[in-house]
Coordinates of C-alpha atoms and ligand atoms in Angstrom, one line a residue:
M4 CA 18.2 16.2 24.6
V5 CA 15.2 16.9 23.1
N6 CA 13.0 19.6 24.6
C7 CA 9.0 18.9 24.3
Q8 CA 7.0 21.9 24.5
H9 CA 3.7 20.5 24.1
A10 CA 2.1 19.8 27.6
G11 CA -0.8 17.7 26.2
L12 CA 2.0 15.2 24.5
K13 CA 4.0 15.3 27.7
A14 CA 1.1 14.4 29.9
W15 CA 0.0 11.4 27.4
V16 CA 3.5 9.8 27.3
D17 CA 3.6 10.0 31.3
E18 CA 0.0 8.2 31.0
M19 CA 1.2 5.6 28.5
A20 CA 4.6 5.1 30.5
A21 CA 2.5 4.3 33.5
L22 CA 0.4 2.0 31.8
C23 CA 3.5 0.1 30.1
Q24 CA 6.2 0.6 32.9
P25 CA 9.0 0.8 30.7
D26 CA 12.5 1.3 32.3
G27 CA 13.2 4.5 30.3
V28 CA 11.6 7.0 28.3
I29 CA 13.7 8.0 25.5
W30 CA 12.7 10.9 22.9
V31 CA 13.8 10.2 19.5
D32 CA 15.6 13.2 17.7
G33 CA 16.2 12.0 14.4
S34 CA 19.7 12.6 14.1
E35 CA 22.5 10.3 12.5
A36 CA 24.4 10.2 16.0
E37 CA 21.4 8.7 17.5
K38 CA 20.8 6.2 14.5
K39 CA 24.3 4.9 15.3
V40 CA 23.3 4.5 18.8
L41 CA 20.0 2.8 18.0
E42 CA 21.7 0.3 15.4
N43 CA 24.4 -0.7 18.2
R44 CA 21.8 -1.3 20.7
A45 CA 19.8 -3.3 18.3
V46 CA 22.8 -5.3 17.3
A47 CA 24.1 -5.8 20.8
R48 CA 20.4 -7.2 21.5
G49 CA 20.4 -9.7 18.8
F50 CA 17.5 -7.8 17.0
L51 CA 19.6 -6.8 14.1
I52 CA 22.5 -8.3 12.2
P53 CA 25.1 -6.0 10.2
L54 CA 25.2 -7.2 6.8
D55 CA 28.7 -7.3 4.9
Q56 CA 29.2 -3.5 5.0
E57 CA 31.5 -3.5 2.1
R58 CA 28.9 -5.0 -0.1
Y59 CA 25.7 -3.5 1.6
P60 CA 26.8 -0.5 3.5
G61 CA 24.3 0.8 6.3
C62 CA 22.1 -2.4 6.2
F63 CA 21.0 -4.8 8.6
Y64 CA 19.3 -8.1 8.6
S65 CA 16.2 -8.8 10.9
R66 CA 14.1 -11.9 11.5
S67 CA 10.9 -11.8 13.1
N68 CA 9.0 -14.3 15.1
P69 CA 7.7 -17.0 12.5
N70 CA 4.3 -16.3 13.8
D71 CA 4.4 -12.6 13.0
V72 CA 5.1 -12.3 9.2
A73 CA 1.8 -10.6 7.6
R74 CA -0.7 -7.9 8.5
T75 CA -3.1 -9.8 10.9
E76 CA -6.4 -8.5 9.6
H77 CA -8.7 -10.8 11.8
L78 CA -7.2 -9.1 14.8
T79 CA -7.2 -5.3 13.3
Y80 CA -10.6 -3.4 14.6
I81 CA -12.0 -0.1 13.9
C82 CA -13.3 1.1 17.4
A83 CA -16.0 3.6 16.3
Q84 CA -18.8 4.8 19.0
S85 CA -21.0 2.0 16.5
P86 CA -20.5 -0.7 14.5
E87 CA -22.6 0.7 11.5
D88 CA -19.6 3.3 11.4
A89 CA -17.0 0.6 11.2
G90 CA -19.2 -0.7 8.4
P91 CA -19.7 -4.7 7.3
T92 CA -15.9 -4.8 5.9
N93 CA -14.3 -4.1 9.3
N94 CA -13.9 -5.7 12.6
W95 CA -15.4 -3.7 15.1
M96 CA -15.2 -3.1 18.7
S97 CA -16.7 -0.6 21.3
P98 CA -13.8 2.0 22.1
E99 CA -14.6 1.0 25.9
D100 CA -14.0 -2.2 25.4
G101 CA -11.2 -1.8 22.7
Y102 CA -9.3 0.2 25.3
A103 CA -10.0 -2.2 28.2
K104 CA -8.8 -5.4 26.1
A105 CA -5.6 -3.9 24.9
A106 CA -4.7 -2.2 28.4
T107 CA -4.5 -5.4 30.0
I108 CA -1.9 -6.5 27.3
F109 CA -0.1 -2.9 27.7
Q110 CA 0.1 -3.1 31.4
G111 CA 3.6 -3.7 32.3
S112 CA 4.4 -4.9 28.6
M113 CA 7.3 -2.4 28.4
K114 CA 9.4 -3.9 31.6
G115 CA 13.0 -4.4 31.0
R116 CA 12.7 -2.3 27.8
N117 CA 12.8 1.4 26.9
M118 CA 9.7 3.6 25.6
Y119 CA 10.9 5.5 22.3
V120 CA 8.7 8.6 21.6
V121 CA 8.9 8.9 18.0
A122 CA 7.3 12.2 16.7
F123 CA 6.7 11.5 12.7
S124 CA 5.4 13.5 9.7
M125 CA 3.4 11.9 7.1
G126 CA 4.2 13.9 4.3
P127 CA 6.8 16.6 4.0
V128 CA 6.9 18.3 7.3
G129 CA 4.8 21.4 6.7
S130 CA 3.0 20.9 3.7
P131 CA -0.3 21.5 3.7
F132 CA -1.2 17.9 3.0
S133 CA 0.9 16.6 5.9
K134 CA -0.3 15.2 9.2
I135 CA 1.5 14.6 12.4
G136 CA 1.8 11.1 14.6
V137 CA 4.0 10.2 17.5
E138 CA 4.4 6.7 18.1
L139 CA 5.8 5.3 21.3
T140 CA 7.2 1.9 21.0
D141 CA 9.3 -0.6 22.9
S142 CA 10.9 -1.7 19.5
V143 CA 14.0 -0.5 18.3
Y144 CA 13.4 -2.2 15.1
V145 CA 10.3 -0.1 14.9
V146 CA 12.0 2.8 15.5
L147 CA 14.6 2.2 13.0
N148 CA 12.0 1.2 10.4
M149 CA 10.2 4.7 11.3
R150 CA 13.0 6.5 10.6
I151 CA 13.0 5.2 7.0
M152 CA 9.6 5.2 6.0
T153 CA 8.6 8.7 7.6
R154 CA 10.3 12.0 8.6
V155 CA 10.6 11.9 12.7
G156 CA 12.4 13.6 15.4
R157 CA 13.2 17.2 16.3
K158 CA 12.0 19.1 13.2
V159 CA 8.3 17.5 13.7
L160 CA 8.1 18.3 17.3
D161 CA 9.3 22.0 16.5
R162 CA 6.4 21.8 14.0
L163 CA 3.8 20.6 16.5
G164 CA 4.7 23.7 18.7
T165 CA 3.1 23.8 22.0
D166 CA -0.6 22.9 21.0
G167 CA -0.6 21.1 17.7
E168 CA -2.8 18.1 16.8
F169 CA -1.2 14.6 16.3
T170 CA -2.3 11.0 16.2
K171 CA -1.5 9.4 19.5
C172 CA 0.1 5.8 18.4
L173 CA 0.7 3.5 20.9
H174 CA 2.8 0.2 20.3
S175 CA 4.4 -2.7 22.2
K176 CA 5.6 -5.8 21.0
A177 CA 4.5 -7.2 24.3
D178 CA 5.4 -11.0 24.1
L179 CA 4.8 -11.3 20.7
D180 CA 2.2 -13.9 21.2
V181 CA -0.5 -13.9 18.7
K182 CA -3.0 -14.5 21.6
H183 CA -2.1 -11.3 22.7
R184 CA -2.2 -9.3 19.5
L185 CA -4.5 -6.6 18.6
V186 CA -4.2 -3.7 16.3
L187 CA -7.0 -1.2 17.3
H188 CA -8.1 2.3 15.6
F189 CA -9.9 4.7 17.5
P190 CA -10.9 7.3 14.8
Q191 CA -13.2 9.6 17.0
D192 CA -10.0 10.0 19.6
N193 CA -7.4 10.0 16.8
T194 CA -5.6 7.4 18.5
I195 CA -3.9 4.0 17.4
W196 CA -3.0 0.9 20.1
S197 CA -1.2 -1.9 18.5
V198 CA 0.2 -4.6 20.7
G199 CA 1.8 -8.1 20.1
S200 CA 3.1 -7.6 16.7
A201 CA 6.6 -6.1 15.1
Y202 CA 5.4 -6.7 11.5
G203 CA 5.8 -3.5 9.5
G204 CA 1.8 -3.2 8.7
N205 CA 0.9 -3.8 12.3
A206 CA 3.5 -1.9 13.8
L207 CA 4.8 1.0 11.8
L208 CA 1.9 2.8 12.7
G209 CA 2.3 5.7 10.3
K210 CA 1.6 3.4 7.5
K211 CA -1.6 1.4 7.2
C212 CA -3.0 2.4 10.5
L213 CA -2.4 6.4 10.5
A214 CA -2.0 6.9 6.4
L215 CA -5.0 5.1 5.6
R216 CA -7.3 3.7 8.4
I217 CA -7.3 6.9 10.3
A218 CA -6.7 9.4 7.3
S219 CA -9.2 7.9 5.3
W220 CA -11.8 9.0 8.3
Q221 CA -10.2 12.2 8.6
A222 CA -10.3 12.8 4.9
R223 CA -14.0 12.5 4.6
K224 CA -14.7 15.0 7.1
E225 CA -12.1 17.2 5.6
N226 CA -12.9 16.7 1.8
W227 CA -10.1 15.0 0.5
L228 CA -8.8 11.2 -0.2
A229 CA -6.5 8.8 1.7
E230 CA -5.9 5.9 -0.8
H231 CA -3.9 2.9 -1.3
M232 CA -2.2 3.8 -4.6
L233 CA 1.0 4.6 -6.0
I234 CA 1.8 7.9 -7.9
L235 CA 4.0 7.9 -10.7
G236 CA 5.0 10.6 -13.4
V237 CA 5.2 9.7 -17.3
E238 CA 8.0 11.9 -19.0
H239 CA 7.0 12.0 -22.6
P240 CA 9.5 12.6 -25.4
G241 CA 8.9 16.3 -25.6
G242 CA 9.6 16.6 -21.7
Q243 CA 6.2 17.1 -20.4
V244 CA 5.6 15.0 -17.3
E245 CA 1.9 13.8 -16.5
Y246 CA 1.2 12.0 -13.3
V247 CA -1.0 9.1 -12.6
T248 CA -2.0 7.3 -9.4
A249 CA -3.1 3.5 -9.3
A250 CA -4.6 1.2 -6.6
F251 CA -3.7 -2.6 -6.4
P252 CA -4.4 -4.8 -3.7
S253 CA -1.3 -5.7 -1.3
A254 CA 1.6 -7.7 -3.4
C255 CA 0.1 -7.0 -6.7
G256 CA 3.0 -5.0 -7.9
K257 CA 2.5 -1.5 -7.0
T258 CA 6.3 -1.0 -6.4
N259 CA 7.3 -2.3 -9.4
L260 CA 4.7 -0.1 -11.7
A261 CA 5.8 2.7 -9.5
M262 CA 9.5 2.1 -10.7
L263 CA 8.9 0.9 -14.2
I264 CA 11.8 1.2 -16.8
P265 CA 10.3 1.9 -20.2
P266 CA 10.7 -0.9 -22.8
E267 CA 13.6 -0.4 -25.3
G268 CA 11.0 0.7 -28.3
L269 CA 9.7 3.5 -25.8
K270 CA 12.7 4.6 -24.2
A271 CA 14.3 5.0 -27.5
K272 CA 11.5 7.6 -28.2
G273 CA 12.4 9.2 -25.1
Y274 CA 9.6 7.9 -22.5
R275 CA 11.0 7.9 -18.9
I276 CA 9.2 7.3 -15.5
W277 CA 9.7 9.2 -12.2
T278 CA 8.7 7.5 -8.9
V279 CA 6.4 9.7 -6.3
G280 CA 5.1 6.9 -4.3
D281 CA 4.7 3.2 -4.1
D282 CA 2.0 2.4 -1.8
I283 CA 0.0 5.5 -0.2
A284 CA -1.5 8.5 -1.6
W285 CA -3.3 11.9 -0.2
L286 CA -5.4 13.7 -2.7
R287 CA -6.8 17.0 -2.3
V288 CA -8.2 19.6 -5.0
G289 CA -5.8 22.1 -5.8
A290 CA -6.4 26.0 -6.6
D291 CA -6.4 25.1 -10.4
G292 CA -9.4 22.7 -9.9
R293 CA -7.3 19.6 -10.4
L294 CA -6.7 16.5 -8.1
W295 CA -3.2 16.9 -6.5
A296 CA -1.3 14.0 -5.0
C297 CA 1.2 13.5 -2.1
N298 CA 3.1 10.5 -1.2
P299 CA 3.2 10.7 2.9
E300 CA 6.0 8.3 3.1
A301 CA 9.8 8.8 3.0
G302 CA 10.5 5.2 2.4
F303 CA 9.4 1.8 0.8
F304 CA 8.8 -1.2 2.4
G305 CA 8.8 -3.8 -0.8
V306 CA 8.1 -7.2 -1.0
A307 CA 11.7 -9.1 -1.5
P308 CA 10.6 -12.4 -3.2
G309 CA 10.2 -11.9 -7.2
T310 CA 12.2 -8.5 -6.9
N311 CA 15.5 -8.7 -9.1
S312 CA 17.4 -6.5 -11.4
K313 CA 15.0 -7.7 -14.2
T314 CA 11.7 -7.2 -12.5
N315 CA 12.8 -4.0 -10.7
P316 CA 16.2 -2.7 -11.2
N317 CA 15.3 0.5 -9.3
A318 CA 14.0 -1.1 -6.5
M319 CA 17.5 -3.2 -6.4
A320 CA 19.3 0.1 -6.6
A321 CA 17.3 1.6 -3.8
M322 CA 18.0 -0.8 -1.6
R323 CA 22.0 -1.3 -1.8
K324 CA 22.4 1.0 1.0
N325 CA 20.7 1.9 4.4
T326 CA 18.2 -0.9 4.1
I327 CA 16.9 -3.1 6.5
F328 CA 15.9 -6.7 5.3
T329 CA 13.6 -8.6 7.2
N330 CA 12.5 -12.5 7.1
V331 CA 14.9 -12.9 3.8
L332 CA 17.9 -15.5 3.8
L333 CA 20.9 -14.5 5.6
G334 CA 23.9 -15.9 4.2
D335 CA 26.8 -17.1 5.9
D336 CA 28.9 -14.4 4.1
L337 CA 26.6 -12.0 5.7
S338 CA 24.8 -11.6 2.3
V339 CA 21.0 -11.4 1.7
W340 CA 18.8 -13.5 -0.7
W341 CA 15.5 -14.4 -1.7
E342 CA 13.3 -16.4 -4.3
D343 CA 13.5 -14.9 -7.5
G344 CA 16.1 -12.4 -6.6
D345 CA 19.4 -11.9 -8.1
G346 CA 22.2 -14.3 -8.8
A347 CA 22.9 -17.8 -7.3
P348 CA 21.8 -18.2 -3.4
P349 CA 24.8 -18.4 -1.2
A350 CA 26.3 -21.9 -0.8
L351 CA 25.0 -21.9 3.1
G352 CA 22.8 -19.5 5.1
T353 CA 19.8 -19.3 7.8
S354 CA 16.3 -19.4 6.5
W355 CA 13.7 -16.8 7.7
E356 CA 12.7 -19.7 10.0
A357 CA 16.1 -19.3 11.5
K358 CA 17.2 -22.9 10.2
V359 CA 20.3 -24.0 8.2
W360 CA 19.5 -23.5 4.5
K361 CA 21.3 -24.9 1.5
P362 CA 20.3 -24.6 -2.4
G363 CA 18.2 -27.4 -3.4
M364 CA 16.8 -28.1 -0.2
K365 CA 13.4 -30.3 0.0
D366 CA 10.9 -30.7 2.8
E367 CA 9.5 -34.4 3.8
N368 CA 7.2 -33.8 0.7
G369 CA 9.7 -33.2 -1.7
K370 CA 8.6 -29.2 -1.8
P371 CA 11.6 -26.8 -1.9
V372 CA 12.3 -25.1 1.4
L373 CA 11.8 -21.6 1.3
A374 CA 14.8 -19.3 2.0
A375 CA 12.7 -16.3 2.2
H376 CA 9.2 -15.9 3.5
P377 CA 6.8 -14.7 0.6
N378 CA 6.2 -11.5 2.3
S379 CA 9.6 -10.9 3.3
R380 CA 10.5 -7.1 2.7
F381 CA 13.1 -4.4 2.7
T382 CA 12.7 -1.2 3.9
A383 CA 14.7 1.4 1.8
P384 CA 15.0 5.4 1.8
A385 CA 12.8 6.8 -1.1
G386 CA 15.5 9.2 -1.9
Q387 CA 17.6 6.1 -3.0
C388 CA 15.8 5.2 -5.9
P389 CA 17.3 6.5 -9.2
T390 CA 13.8 7.1 -10.8
I391 CA 12.6 9.0 -7.5
S392 CA 10.6 12.1 -9.1
P393 CA 12.2 15.5 -8.5
N394 CA 8.6 16.6 -7.2
W395 CA 8.5 13.6 -4.7
E396 CA 8.6 16.1 -1.7
N397 CA 7.0 19.1 -3.3
P398 CA 4.9 20.2 -0.4
E399 CA 2.1 21.0 -3.3
G400 CA 2.1 17.4 -4.4
V401 CA 1.9 16.4 -8.3
P402 CA -1.2 16.8 -10.6
I403 CA -3.2 13.8 -11.2
S404 CA -4.4 13.2 -14.9
A405 CA -5.7 9.6 -14.4
M406 CA -6.8 7.0 -11.6
I407 CA -6.1 3.7 -12.2
F408 CA -7.6 0.6 -10.6
G409 CA -6.8 -3.1 -10.8
G410 CA -7.0 -6.3 -9.4
R411 CA -5.2 -9.9 -10.2
R412 CA -7.9 -11.7 -12.1
E413 CA -7.0 -14.6 -14.4
R414 CA -10.0 -14.3 -16.5
L415 CA -12.7 -11.7 -17.0
A416 CA -11.1 -8.3 -17.0
P417 CA -9.3 -7.0 -20.0
L418 CA -5.9 -5.5 -19.9
V419 CA -7.5 -1.8 -19.5
F420 CA -10.7 0.0 -20.1
E421 CA -11.8 3.5 -19.2
S422 CA -14.8 4.4 -17.2
F423 CA -17.6 6.6 -18.8
D424 CA -17.3 9.3 -16.3
W425 CA -16.6 9.9 -12.4
N426 CA -19.6 7.9 -11.1
H427 CA -19.0 5.0 -13.3
G428 CA -15.3 4.9 -12.2
V429 CA -16.0 5.1 -8.5
Y430 CA -18.4 2.1 -9.6
V431 CA -15.3 0.6 -11.5
G432 CA -13.3 1.1 -8.2
A433 CA -15.9 -0.3 -5.8
T434 CA -16.0 -3.5 -7.8
V435 CA -12.3 -4.4 -8.0
A436 CA -12.1 -8.0 -7.0
S437 CA -8.3 -9.8 -6.9
E438 CA -6.8 -13.3 -5.9
R439 CA -5.6 -12.9 -2.2
T440 CA -1.8 -12.5 -2.0
A441 CA 0.9 -13.3 1.0
A442 CA 0.7 -9.6 2.4
A443 CA -1.9 -10.9 4.8
M444 CA -2.8 -14.1 6.6
G445 CA -5.4 -16.0 4.6
A446 CA -5.9 -18.5 1.8
V447 CA -3.3 -17.2 -1.0
G448 CA -5.4 -17.4 -4.5
E449 CA -8.6 -17.2 -3.1
V450 CA -10.9 -14.4 -5.2
R451 CA -12.0 -11.6 -2.8
R452 CA -13.8 -8.2 -3.2
D453 CA -11.4 -5.4 -2.7
P454 CA -12.8 -2.0 -3.6
M455 CA -10.2 0.7 -4.4
A456 CA -7.7 -2.0 -3.0
M457 CA -8.9 -0.6 0.4
I458 CA -10.8 -3.4 1.7
P459 CA -8.0 -3.9 4.6
F460 CA -7.7 -0.1 5.1
C461 CA -10.6 1.9 4.7
G462 CA -11.1 3.3 8.5
Y463 CA -15.1 3.4 8.1
N464 CA -18.0 2.5 6.5
M465 CA -17.4 1.4 2.9
G466 CA -20.8 2.3 1.8
D467 CA -20.0 5.9 3.2
Y468 CA -16.6 5.6 1.4
F469 CA -18.1 5.2 -1.9
G470 CA -20.4 8.1 -0.9
H471 CA -17.6 10.2 -0.2
W472 CA -15.8 9.3 -3.5
L473 CA -18.9 10.3 -5.3
D474 CA -19.2 13.8 -3.5
M475 CA -15.8 14.4 -4.2
G476 CA -16.3 14.3 -8.1
A477 CA -18.8 17.3 -7.4
K478 CA -16.0 19.2 -5.8
I479 CA -13.2 18.3 -8.3
P480 CA -13.9 21.1 -11.2
R481 CA -11.2 19.2 -13.5
P482 CA -11.2 15.6 -12.2
P483 CA -8.7 13.0 -13.7
K484 CA -10.3 10.2 -15.8
I485 CA -10.8 6.8 -14.0
F486 CA -9.1 3.4 -15.6
H487 CA -9.2 -0.3 -14.5
V488 CA -6.2 -2.3 -15.6
N489 CA -5.6 -6.1 -15.2
W490 CA -1.9 -7.2 -16.1
F491 CA -2.8 -10.9 -14.7
R492 CA -5.0 -12.3 -17.3
K493 CA -4.1 -15.9 -18.3
D494 CA -4.8 -18.2 -21.2
E495 CA -6.5 -21.7 -21.3
S496 CA -3.3 -23.1 -20.2
G497 CA -2.8 -20.8 -17.6
K498 CA 0.0 -18.8 -19.2
F499 CA 0.1 -15.0 -18.4
L500 CA -1.1 -13.4 -21.6
W501 CA 0.6 -10.2 -21.1
P502 CA 4.6 -9.8 -20.4
G503 CA 3.7 -6.8 -17.8
Y504 CA 6.4 -5.0 -16.3
G505 CA 8.0 -2.3 -18.4
E506 CA 5.5 -3.3 -21.0
N507 CA 2.9 -1.7 -19.1
L508 CA 4.1 1.6 -20.2
R509 CA 2.3 0.7 -23.1
V510 CA -1.1 1.0 -21.3
L511 CA -0.1 3.9 -19.2
E512 CA 0.5 5.6 -22.6
W513 CA -3.0 5.1 -23.7
I514 CA -4.5 5.7 -20.5
L515 CA -2.4 9.4 -20.9
A516 CA -3.6 10.0 -24.1
R517 CA -7.2 9.5 -23.2
S518 CA -6.9 11.8 -20.4
R519 CA -6.0 14.5 -22.8
G520 CA -9.0 13.5 -24.9
E521 CA -6.6 11.7 -27.7
G522 CA -6.2 7.8 -28.1
R523 CA -8.7 5.7 -30.1
A524 CA -11.3 3.7 -28.2
R525 CA -14.1 1.3 -28.8
K526 CA -17.4 1.6 -26.6
T527 CA -18.3 -1.8 -24.9
P528 CA -20.9 -2.4 -21.9
I529 CA -18.0 -2.1 -19.4
G530 CA -16.5 1.1 -20.5
W531 CA -14.1 2.2 -23.3
L532 CA -11.4 -0.1 -24.6
P533 CA -8.4 0.7 -26.9
A534 CA -9.7 0.4 -30.8
K535 CA -8.0 -2.0 -32.6
D536 CA -3.9 -1.0 -33.0
A537 CA -4.6 2.1 -30.6
L538 CA -1.8 0.7 -28.0
D539 CA 1.6 1.4 -29.1
L540 CA 3.6 -2.0 -29.2
T541 CA 6.7 -1.1 -31.1
G542 CA 9.2 -3.6 -30.4
L543 CA 6.9 -6.2 -28.7
D544 CA 6.5 -9.3 -30.2
L545 CA 3.1 -11.0 -28.8
P546 CA 1.8 -14.1 -30.5
A547 CA -1.0 -13.8 -33.1
G548 CA -4.3 -13.2 -31.2
T549 CA -3.0 -12.2 -28.0
M550 CA -4.1 -8.8 -28.1
D551 CA -7.4 -10.1 -29.0
K552 CA -7.8 -11.9 -26.0
L553 CA -6.6 -9.5 -23.8
L554 CA -9.0 -7.0 -24.8
E555 CA -11.7 -9.5 -24.8
V556 CA -15.0 -8.5 -23.0
K557 CA -17.5 -11.4 -22.6
N558 CA -20.7 -10.0 -21.7
D559 CA -22.1 -13.4 -20.3
E560 CA -18.9 -13.5 -17.7
W561 CA -19.3 -9.7 -16.8
T562 CA -23.3 -10.5 -16.4
R563 CA -22.5 -13.7 -14.0
E564 CA -19.9 -11.2 -12.2
L565 CA -22.8 -9.2 -11.2
D566 CA -24.1 -11.7 -8.8
G567 CA -21.0 -11.4 -6.8
V568 CA -21.1 -7.7 -6.8
K569 CA -25.0 -7.7 -6.0
A570 CA -24.1 -9.5 -2.7
F571 CA -21.3 -7.5 -1.9
F572 CA -23.0 -4.2 -2.5
L573 CA -26.3 -5.7 -0.2
Q574 CA -24.0 -5.9 3.1
F575 CA -24.1 -2.4 2.8
G576 CA -28.0 -1.9 3.2
S577 CA -29.0 1.9 3.5
R578 CA -25.5 3.0 3.7
M579 CA -24.9 2.2 0.0
P580 CA -25.3 5.4 -2.4
Q581 CA -28.4 4.8 -4.3
E582 CA -26.0 6.0 -7.4
M583 CA -24.0 2.8 -6.9
W584 CA -26.9 0.9 -7.4
R585 CA -28.1 3.2 -10.3
Q586 CA -24.6 2.4 -12.0
F587 CA -25.2 -1.4 -11.2
E588 CA -28.4 -1.4 -12.9
S589 CA -26.8 0.5 -16.0
L590 CA -24.1 -1.8 -16.4
K591 CA -26.6 -5.0 -16.1
E592 CA -28.9 -3.0 -18.9
R593 CA -26.0 -2.5 -21.2
L594 CA -24.7 -6.1 -20.8
K595 CA -28.5 -7.3 -21.8
T596 CA -28.6 -5.2 -24.6
A597 CA -25.1 -6.3 -26.0
V598 CA -25.9 -9.9 -25.3
A599 CA -29.3 -9.5 -27.3
A600 CA -27.6 -7.9 -30.1
Ligands
LIG9 C1 1.6 -3.3 2.4 C2 0.6 -3.8 2.3 O1 2.7 -3.6 2.9 O2 -0.2 -3.5 1.5 O3 1.9 -2.1 1.4 O4 0.5 -4.9 2.6
LIG10 MN1 0.3 -1.5 0.5

């Protein structure tokens, strides 16, 4: 029995139970015994299927409603007092309308089901970085995923004490009808209401909803940063470890980069990578004047297709046990499989769409029938990753030497460049654009502006967000340097120019050298690029001329890019800091001078 001492929490649970009318209310204690009970219940109701326990100990299969496979950004709202506080890149609804509209869906939505009370900590329990939330949910799948992705239960309630602050997170899958789906954030009330979806990004409310949208709002007030960034440590041959953060839009390889395996040439020199986090970083100024980062999550909610023993052996090892697989292929032998995964597919299975699936199946247009949804996922405990950093749960976080932004661009952006200073780095982050992936509903491939990879996740006006980044620069006595990378540049025939994956360490190495004031660079209008031969390419055999193409800056293309940047910036009107326009004008001038020369 969980004994809650927090009167405010108890009153809120009673109020929400009166609205949603569950059959019972169950307080989650986080114990192993409870986990077994929940798993058995989910299996009995058909929400989870145990995999072959010899091959996949502690692992389960789950299949979602086919209309519920990704974040639904068009149904995601910031319910701030005024539309200006949400800004032009967010959907806005007034708090009154938000509560009223969602309440009609929540009304009686948990009848026939239990309401679980999941107290969770984002960040190690008790760390100065951490924030507590309580999610009420009628989904056992959500509870089991939250147990992997966050720290839950009695220890968190103890920490909350009798009157601690927490984010009120209400979730019901209701009837899983997209017409009854809303993901609402009430930053002024520290509240999240999500209904009609069980997809991770919509329903595991600690992740995108709390750790990014609500946290970004809080971070601005409290002088810290909540960012869509991986955190990794690079161990140098001498044993010294330096940490970087990197922000990329969803499904652009953050998990792979966070778990990178050094290529042979660099491994032989003694390089090693340590994973701290693969999706979210909370950053605060430390007593030493540096920026320190903490991963608020406790697990990985990674994209399965494309993950295999070549692209990410560490992720494959992390998901070997105690993992929930969602919307991949379920083999008849109780195995899992996905496109571009490991090994041959099972001879017979059931696809993510719950249809019989055999290797080589084609649809009526002759196209391969997908076994797994392109956004199918694995939820795995972070501690199971072979490269997990000894500091991943350090309550003080890790000190950051460099911050990296990047997008998926076939053209324009070179492999890597360094900004001139913090403010220019903020401009570089603010002008990131990327081709859309399957992590959200919408046309895959379309280029969209995704500043700091935060466009779907910033919980307030992004003009103010850029202002906050600029202000933070003045508050960090020893700020990290800011870089931009692009692993996805292609040649004229559409082939990727850079091999990516482990080879990306070569770029990280240059980035860290520059951060230490070393590393050779040449100045261009967009920033500092590696000088010729400044990247360590030991053991990498690229065709002649490839590095030149990868490091090419076409001033006319960059000048054309300014039109898109300008249109994007103009949306923010007077909320756009003047400094961002000053950066824009300086870049325009530098490009003009370069073209004239
Ligand atoms: C994620 C996402 O799941 O960004 O991390 O969509
Ligand atoms: Mn993400």
